[in-house]
Amino acid sequence: GAVVSQHPSRVICKSGTSVKIECRSLDFQATTMFWYRQFPKKSLMLMATSNEGSKATYEQGVEKDKFLINHASLTLSTLTVTSAHPEDSSFYICSASAPPSYNEQFFGPGTRLTVL
Amino acid sequence: LAKTTQPISMDSYEGQEVNITCSHNNIATNDYITWYQQFPSQGPRFIIQGYKTKVTNEVASLFIPADRKSSTLSLPRVSLSDTAVYYCLVGVSFGNEKLTFGTGTRLTIIP
């Protein structure tokens, strides 16, 4: 139980285009989802906290107009990278708040974004 | 969340027991200690969580001294598949709260 999926697993796009990444909790409902970005050989950096039915809360330095987050249901959050540029190339990981019996978050497998 | 300090990297041979220590001098009374494992190009995976003394599961053991200012993740008889980055996190709630990942420890298992 408590599985989180991401789609796509990897995407390559041209500079200037927008890319949408989906994060789904498959067998549980997640009121809160988190989006992280990870550059090669670096640690995970939190980008934003996504709450179902409300606006996402962005970390300092993360452009909310560039990284659009939508959490329309208790099982789905999406991250859209708008007007992507090569410097946005990274590994994007989501996590979901677990059911009350778990004191942990469940992470998705990540999405590798490459912007040409 | 309390700040944590871990070694940047460690090497070990297959079959050895590996101990990774994490320092968290500012741990609060209500804080728990959680370890995550991350393989290359994958999301982190929960390994173990504890509050004090010793916790053991099918994957690892977690040793926490009485002052709780540090903790040691112990991996018995490691194999090549244990090569990963291991993160130590400290906090009250790991379910709904945003997590701050430190540098982690890059463990490389040598055949």
Tab-separated table of C-alpha atoms in Angstrom, chain A residues 31-32 34 36 38 41-44 46 49 59 91 93 97-98 103-105 107-109 112, chain B residues 32 34 36 38 41-44 46 49 87 92-99 101-103 106:
chain	number	residue	atom	x	y	z
A	31	THR	CA	-4.354	15.952	1.417
A	32	THR	CA	-0.845	17.273	0.997
A	34	PHE	CA	5.184	18.034	-1.982
A	36	TYR	CA	11.130	18.512	-4.875
A	38	GLN	CA	17.180	17.371	-7.376
A	41	LYS	CA	24.900	14.601	-7.045
A	42	LYS	CA	22.882	17.020	-4.926
A	43	SER	CA	20.247	16.620	-2.263
A	44	LEU	CA	16.520	17.100	-2.691
A	46	LEU	CA	11.724	21.368	-1.652
A	49	THR	CA	3.749	22.276	-0.811
A	59	GLU	CA	9.612	27.928	-1.080
A	91	PHE	CA	15.028	15.372	-11.535
A	93	ILE	CA	10.213	14.190	-7.308
A	97	SER	CA	1.373	12.764	2.961
A	98	ALA	CA	0.641	9.309	4.219
A	103	ASN	CA	4.554	8.953	10.232
A	104	GLU	CA	6.258	9.307	6.881
A	105	GLN	CA	5.829	10.599	3.369
A	107	PHE	CA	7.807	9.449	-2.602
A	108	GLY	CA	7.194	9.012	-6.277
A	109	PRO	CA	9.830	7.500	-8.558
A	112	ARG	CA	13.808	13.282	-15.375
B	32	TYR	CA	11.766	11.507	15.862
B	34	THR	CA	13.963	8.945	10.279
B	36	TYR	CA	15.568	7.423	3.934
B	38	GLN	CA	17.699	6.862	-2.371
B	41	SER	CA	17.244	8.208	-10.457
B	42	GLN	CA	14.629	7.086	-7.944
B	43	GLY	CA	12.650	8.763	-5.205
B	44	PRO	CA	13.688	8.303	-1.569
B	46	PHE	CA	11.708	5.065	4.001
B	49	GLN	CA	12.345	5.502	12.240
B	87	TYR	CA	19.506	10.618	4.449
B	92	VAL	CA	8.112	15.786	14.968
B	93	SER	CA	5.950	14.813	12.055
B	94	PHE	CA	7.095	13.368	8.779
B	95	GLY	CA	3.728	12.764	7.243
B	96	ASN	CA	2.291	16.196	6.591
B	97	GLU	CA	5.251	18.461	7.218
B	98	LYS	CA	7.747	19.586	4.607
B	99	LEU	CA	11.032	17.731	4.855
B	101	PHE	CA	17.047	16.898	3.288
B	102	GLY	CA	20.681	17.384	4.217
B	103	THR	CA	23.601	16.270	2.129
B	106	ARG	CA	26.721	8.350	-0.405
